[in-house]
JSON list of C-alpha atoms in Angstrom, two decimals:
[
{"chain": "A", "resi": 1, "resn": "MET", "atom": "CA", "xyz": [-0.15, -0.18, 0.10]},
{"chain": "A", "resi": 2, "resn": "PRO", "atom": "CA", "xyz": [1.55, 3.32, -1.15]},
{"chain": "A", "resi": 3, "resn": "ARG", "atom": "CA", "xyz": [2.47, 5.92, 1.49]},
{"chain": "A", "resi": 4, "resn": "HIS", "atom": "CA", "xyz": [-0.13, 9.34, 1.82]},
{"chain": "A", "resi": 5, "resn": "PRO", "atom": "CA", "xyz": [1.64, 11.61, 0.14]},
{"chain": "A", "resi": 6, "resn": "LYS", "atom": "CA", "xyz": [1.00, 14.65, 2.92]},
{"chain": "A", "resi": 7, "resn": "LYS", "atom": "CA", "xyz": [1.64, 12.44, 5.84]},
{"chain": "A", "resi": 8, "resn": "PRO", "atom": "CA", "xyz": [4.34, 13.28, 7.55]},
{"chain": "A", "resi": 9, "resn": "ARG", "atom": "CA", "xyz": [7.12, 10.71, 7.70]},
{"chain": "A", "resi": 10, "resn": "ARG", "atom": "CA", "xyz": [9.51, 10.03, 10.38]},
{"chain": "A", "resi": 11, "resn": "LEU", "atom": "CA", "xyz": [13.24, 10.78, 10.95]},
{"chain": "A", "resi": 12, "resn": "VAL", "atom": "CA", "xyz": [15.22, 10.10, 14.30]},
{"chain": "A", "resi": 13, "resn": "ALA", "atom": "CA", "xyz": [18.69, 11.87, 13.99]},
{"chain": "A", "resi": 14, "resn": "ASP", "atom": "CA", "xyz": [21.36, 11.81, 16.91]},
{"chain": "A", "resi": 15, "resn": "GLY", "atom": "CA", "xyz": [18.74, 10.34, 18.96]},
{"chain": "A", "resi": 16, "resn": "ARG", "atom": "CA", "xyz": [16.05, 12.78, 18.21]},
{"chain": "A", "resi": 17, "resn": "ALA", "atom": "CA", "xyz": [13.39, 12.01, 16.42]},
{"chain": "A", "resi": 18, "resn": "TYR", "atom": "CA", "xyz": [11.27, 14.36, 14.13]},
{"chain": "A", "resi": 19, "resn": "LEU", "atom": "CA", "xyz": [7.99, 14.66, 11.51]},
{"chain": "A", "resi": 20, "resn": "TRP", "atom": "CA", "xyz": [8.57, 16.21, 8.70]},
{"chain": "A", "resi": 21, "resn": "THR", "atom": "CA", "xyz": [7.13, 16.72, 5.68]},
{"chain": "A", "resi": 22, "resn": "LEU", "atom": "CA", "xyz": [6.93, 18.67, 1.91]},
{"chain": "A", "resi": 23, "resn": "ARG", "atom": "CA", "xyz": [5.30, 20.69, 0.05]},
{"chain": "A", "resi": 24, "resn": "HIS", "atom": "CA", "xyz": [5.11, 22.41, -3.25]},
{"chain": "A", "resi": 25, "resn": "SER", "atom": "CA", "xyz": [3.55, 25.91, -3.65]},
{"chain": "A", "resi": 26, "resn": "HIS", "atom": "CA", "xyz": [3.42, 28.76, -6.45]},
{"chain": "A", "resi": 27, "resn": "HIS", "atom": "CA", "xyz": [1.56, 31.75, -6.75]},
{"chain": "A", "resi": 28, "resn": "VAL", "atom": "CA", "xyz": [-0.43, 31.71, -9.70]},
{"chain": "A", "resi": 29, "resn": "PRO", "atom": "CA", "xyz": [-1.27, 35.43, -11.53]},
{"chain": "A", "resi": 30, "resn": "ALA", "atom": "CA", "xyz": [-4.66, 36.78, -13.04]},
{"chain": "A", "resi": 31, "resn": "ASP", "atom": "CA", "xyz": [-2.70, 35.52, -16.60]},
{"chain": "A", "resi": 32, "resn": "GLY", "atom": "CA", "xyz": [-2.98, 31.79, -15.53]},
{"chain": "A", "resi": 33, "resn": "ARG", "atom": "CA", "xyz": [1.14, 31.08, -15.77]},
{"chain": "A", "resi": 34, "resn": "SER", "atom": "CA", "xyz": [2.49, 29.87, -12.60]},
{"chain": "A", "resi": 35, "resn": "THR", "atom": "CA", "xyz": [5.69, 31.68, -10.68]},
{"chain": "A", "resi": 36, "resn": "ASP", "atom": "CA", "xyz": [7.37, 31.84, -7.60]},
{"chain": "A", "resi": 37, "resn": "CYS", "atom": "CA", "xyz": [7.49, 28.00, -7.55]},
{"chain": "A", "resi": 38, "resn": "ARG", "atom": "CA", "xyz": [9.44, 26.68, -4.06]},
{"chain": "A", "resi": 39, "resn": "GLU", "atom": "CA", "xyz": [9.47, 23.64, -2.34]},
{"chain": "A", "resi": 40, "resn": "THR", "atom": "CA", "xyz": [9.24, 23.88, 1.45]},
{"chain": "A", "resi": 41, "resn": "LEU", "atom": "CA", "xyz": [10.84, 20.91, 3.54]},
{"chain": "A", "resi": 42, "resn": "THR", "atom": "CA", "xyz": [9.60, 21.09, 7.43]},
{"chain": "A", "resi": 43, "resn": "LEU", "atom": "CA", "xyz": [10.72, 19.40, 10.46]},
{"chain": "A", "resi": 44, "resn": "TYR", "atom": "CA", "xyz": [8.77, 18.90, 13.26]},
{"chain": "A", "resi": 45, "resn": "PRO", "atom": "CA", "xyz": [11.09, 17.83, 16.68]},
{"chain": "A", "resi": 46, "resn": "GLN", "atom": "CA", "xyz": [9.70, 15.17, 18.76]},
{"chain": "A", "resi": 47, "resn": "PRO", "atom": "CA", "xyz": [7.39, 14.99, 20.99]},
{"chain": "A", "resi": 48, "resn": "ALA", "atom": "CA", "xyz": [5.77, 17.71, 19.82]},
{"chain": "A", "resi": 49, "resn": "GLY", "atom": "CA", "xyz": [5.91, 21.22, 22.05]},
{"chain": "A", "resi": 50, "resn": "THR", "atom": "CA", "xyz": [9.44, 20.65, 22.94]},
{"chain": "A", "resi": 51, "resn": "GLY", "atom": "CA", "xyz": [10.76, 22.82, 19.68]},
{"chain": "A", "resi": 52, "resn": "GLY", "atom": "CA", "xyz": [9.89, 25.12, 16.68]},
{"chain": "A", "resi": 53, "resn": "PRO", "atom": "CA", "xyz": [9.62, 23.40, 13.24]},
{"chain": "A", "resi": 54, "resn": "LEU", "atom": "CA", "xyz": [12.35, 23.92, 10.59]},
{"chain": "A", "resi": 55, "resn": "ARG", "atom": "CA", "xyz": [11.57, 24.98, 7.31]},
{"chain": "A", "resi": 56, "resn": "ILE", "atom": "CA", "xyz": [13.62, 24.90, 4.55]},
{"chain": "A", "resi": 57, "resn": "VAL", "atom": "CA", "xyz": [12.55, 26.49, 1.85]},
{"chain": "A", "resi": 58, "resn": "PHE", "atom": "CA", "xyz": [13.63, 26.23, -2.00]},
{"chain": "A", "resi": 59, "resn": "ALA", "atom": "CA", "xyz": [12.69, 29.04, -4.01]},
{"chain": "A", "resi": 60, "resn": "ASP", "atom": "CA", "xyz": [13.15, 28.43, -8.35]},
{"chain": "A", "resi": 61, "resn": "GLY", "atom": "CA", "xyz": [15.80, 31.65, -9.23]},
{"chain": "A", "resi": 62, "resn": "PRO", "atom": "CA", "xyz": [18.33, 31.51, -11.62]},
{"chain": "A", "resi": 63, "resn": "ASP", "atom": "CA", "xyz": [20.72, 28.71, -13.00]},
{"chain": "A", "resi": 64, "resn": "ARG", "atom": "CA", "xyz": [18.02, 26.61, -9.99]},
{"chain": "A", "resi": 65, "resn": "TYR", "atom": "CA", "xyz": [15.73, 24.17, -10.46]},
{"chain": "A", "resi": 66, "resn": "VAL", "atom": "CA", "xyz": [12.38, 22.89, -8.25]},
{"chain": "A", "resi": 67, "resn": "PRO", "atom": "CA", "xyz": [9.63, 20.68, -9.25]},
{"chain": "A", "resi": 68, "resn": "GLY", "atom": "CA", "xyz": [7.05, 22.20, -11.20]},
{"chain": "A", "resi": 69, "resn": "GLY", "atom": "CA", "xyz": [6.45, 19.42, -13.72]},
{"chain": "A", "resi": 70, "resn": "ALA", "atom": "CA", "xyz": [8.00, 17.64, -16.38]},
{"chain": "A", "resi": 71, "resn": "PRO", "atom": "CA", "xyz": [10.95, 16.85, -17.20]},
{"chain": "A", "resi": 72, "resn": "MET", "atom": "CA", "xyz": [11.68, 17.22, -13.40]},
{"chain": "A", "resi": 73, "resn": "GLY", "atom": "CA", "xyz": [11.03, 14.64, -10.89]},
{"chain": "A", "resi": 74, "resn": "SER", "atom": "CA", "xyz": [8.82, 15.39, -8.19]},
{"chain": "A", "resi": 75, "resn": "GLY", "atom": "CA", "xyz": [10.78, 16.46, -4.68]},
{"chain": "A", "resi": 76, "resn": "ASP", "atom": "CA", "xyz": [13.99, 17.15, -6.93]},
{"chain": "A", "resi": 77, "resn": "VAL", "atom": "CA", "xyz": [15.89, 20.59, -6.45]},
{"chain": "A", "resi": 78, "resn": "GLY", "atom": "CA", "xyz": [19.00, 21.66, -7.56]},
{"chain": "A", "resi": 79, "resn": "TYR", "atom": "CA", "xyz": [21.46, 24.11, -9.31]},
{"chain": "A", "resi": 80, "resn": "VAL", "atom": "CA", "xyz": [21.53, 23.51, -13.29]},
{"chain": "A", "resi": 81, "resn": "ARG", "atom": "CA", "xyz": [25.32, 23.33, -12.64]},
{"chain": "A", "resi": 82, "resn": "GLY", "atom": "CA", "xyz": [26.21, 22.14, -9.36]},
{"chain": "A", "resi": 83, "resn": "GLY", "atom": "CA", "xyz": [24.82, 20.06, -6.66]},
{"chain": "A", "resi": 84, "resn": "SER", "atom": "CA", "xyz": [21.44, 18.55, -6.27]},
{"chain": "A", "resi": 85, "resn": "LEU", "atom": "CA", "xyz": [18.93, 16.87, -3.79]},
{"chain": "A", "resi": 86, "resn": "ASN", "atom": "CA", "xyz": [16.32, 14.43, -3.97]},
{"chain": "A", "resi": 87, "resn": "LEU", "atom": "CA", "xyz": [13.95, 15.93, -0.43]},
{"chain": "A", "resi": 88, "resn": "HIS", "atom": "CA", "xyz": [11.63, 12.87, -0.60]},
{"chain": "A", "resi": 89, "resn": "GLU", "atom": "CA", "xyz": [14.77, 10.51, 0.27]},
{"chain": "A", "resi": 90, "resn": "PRO", "atom": "CA", "xyz": [15.25, 10.87, 4.06]},
{"chain": "A", "resi": 91, "resn": "GLY", "atom": "CA", "xyz": [19.07, 10.66, 3.55]},
{"chain": "A", "resi": 92, "resn": "ALA", "atom": "CA", "xyz": [18.54, 14.10, 1.75]},
{"chain": "A", "resi": 93, "resn": "VAL", "atom": "CA", "xyz": [16.84, 15.37, 4.86]},
{"chain": "A", "resi": 94, "resn": "ARG", "atom": "CA", "xyz": [18.86, 14.13, 6.86]},
{"chain": "A", "resi": 95, "resn": "ALA", "atom": "CA", "xyz": [21.58, 15.81, 5.36]},
{"chain": "A", "resi": 96, "resn": "LEU", "atom": "CA", "xyz": [20.27, 19.16, 5.25]},
{"chain": "A", "resi": 97, "resn": "LEU", "atom": "CA", "xyz": [18.80, 18.73, 9.02]},
{"chain": "A", "resi": 98, "resn": "ASP", "atom": "CA", "xyz": [22.66, 18.42, 9.75]},
{"chain": "A", "resi": 99, "resn": "ALA", "atom": "CA", "xyz": [24.15, 20.76, 7.58]},
{"chain": "A", "resi": 100, "resn": "ALA", "atom": "CA", "xyz": [21.28, 23.67, 9.34]},
{"chain": "A", "resi": 101, "resn": "SER", "atom": "CA", "xyz": [22.46, 22.16, 12.93]},
{"chain": "A", "resi": 102, "resn": "ALA", "atom": "CA", "xyz": [26.76, 22.85, 11.97]},
{"chain": "A", "resi": 103, "resn": "ARG", "atom": "CA", "xyz": [24.98, 26.55, 10.82]},
{"chain": "A", "resi": 104, "resn": "GLY", "atom": "CA", "xyz": [23.36, 26.75, 14.27]},
{"chain": "A", "resi": 105, "resn": "TRP", "atom": "CA", "xyz": [19.96, 25.43, 14.02]},
{"chain": "A", "resi": 106, "resn": "GLN", "atom": "CA", "xyz": [18.88, 24.17, 17.47]},
{"chain": "A", "resi": 107, "resn": "PRO", "atom": "CA", "xyz": [15.85, 21.85, 17.53]},
{"chain": "A", "resi": 108, "resn": "GLY", "atom": "CA", "xyz": [14.96, 22.88, 20.90]},
{"chain": "A", "resi": 109, "resn": "GLY", "atom": "CA", "xyz": [14.21, 26.52, 19.79]},
{"chain": "A", "resi": 110, "resn": "ARG", "atom": "CA", "xyz": [10.71, 27.55, 20.56]},
{"chain": "A", "resi": 111, "resn": "ARG", "atom": "CA", "xyz": [10.41, 29.50, 17.67]},
{"chain": "A", "resi": 112, "resn": "ALA", "atom": "CA", "xyz": [9.67, 28.43, 13.73]},
{"chain": "A", "resi": 113, "resn": "VAL", "atom": "CA", "xyz": [13.08, 29.24, 12.01]},
{"chain": "A", "resi": 114, "resn": "GLU", "atom": "CA", "xyz": [12.68, 29.54, 7.85]},
{"chain": "A", "resi": 115, "resn": "VAL", "atom": "CA", "xyz": [16.27, 28.58, 5.81]},
{"chain": "A", "resi": 116, "resn": "ASP", "atom": "CA", "xyz": [17.30, 29.45, 2.47]},
{"chain": "A", "resi": 117, "resn": "GLY", "atom": "CA", "xyz": [17.59, 26.01, 1.32]},
{"chain": "A", "resi": 118, "resn": "TRP", "atom": "CA", "xyz": [20.15, 27.17, -0.59]},
{"chain": "A", "resi": 119, "resn": "LEU", "atom": "CA", "xyz": [22.46, 28.21, 1.61]},
{"chain": "A", "resi": 120, "resn": "LEU", "atom": "CA", "xyz": [22.68, 24.86, 2.32]},
{"chain": "A", "resi": 121, "resn": "LEU", "atom": "CA", "xyz": [22.71, 22.13, -0.40]},
{"chain": "A", "resi": 122, "resn": "GLU", "atom": "CA", "xyz": [26.18, 21.83, -1.54]},
{"chain": "A", "resi": 123, "resn": "GLU", "atom": "CA", "xyz": [26.75, 21.02, 1.99]},
{"chain": "A", "resi": 124, "resn": "ALA", "atom": "CA", "xyz": [23.93, 18.07, 2.06]},
{"chain": "A", "resi": 125, "resn": "SER", "atom": "CA", "xyz": [24.69, 17.06, -1.51]},
{"chain": "A", "resi": 126, "resn": "ALA", "atom": "CA", "xyz": [28.54, 16.43, -0.75]},
{"chain": "A", "resi": 127, "resn": "ALA", "atom": "CA", "xyz": [27.27, 14.50, 2.46]},
{"chain": "A", "resi": 128, "resn": "ARG", "atom": "CA", "xyz": [24.88, 13.01, 0.58]},
{"chain": "A", "resi": 129, "resn": "ALA", "atom": "CA", "xyz": [27.65, 11.92, -2.26]},
{"chain": "A", "resi": 130, "resn": "ARG", "atom": "CA", "xyz": [30.12, 10.88, 0.47]},
{"chain": "A", "resi": 131, "resn": "ASP", "atom": "CA", "xyz": [27.23, 8.88, 2.63]},
{"chain": "A", "resi": 132, "resn": "ALA", "atom": "CA", "xyz": [26.47, 6.69, -1.45]},
{"chain": "A", "resi": 133, "resn": "GLY", "atom": "CA", "xyz": [30.08, 5.88, -1.19]},
{"chain": "A", "resi": 134, "resn": "PRO", "atom": "CA", "xyz": [32.03, 4.50, -4.72]},
{"chain": "A", "resi": 135, "resn": "ALA", "atom": "CA", "xyz": [30.12, 3.31, -7.54]},
{"chain": "A", "resi": 136, "resn": "GLY", "atom": "CA", "xyz": [30.06, -0.89, -7.66]},
{"chain": "A", "resi": 137, "resn": "PRO", "atom": "CA", "xyz": [32.40, -2.35, -10.34]}
]
């Protein structure tokens, strides 16, 4: 049975549990053409009430891509010439969480924190590549 796409997923990192969601949003002006596409990855420290959520936002921009339909897959974000991640993969979410923590985000903070995901992408992408190890023979 497939997972419901809007149901939060669980991630455990360094002994702490998080629920995480991924949402796509955009602005549709009167002409009907979607603009300002963005992916928002939100991590909620658990148990509920023990910390404010971390929102990692990837907004469309020059030399960047966020999913907005074919040919990109759902959850794919990256630089046209650089790092990329699929935000549906738990390992990518963990790498972004680690990068945000390395830059000072504390899961016990009471307020929601929003971070520009592009500032974390290269570090997280490099960590994913290291974790994947060398390709097979």
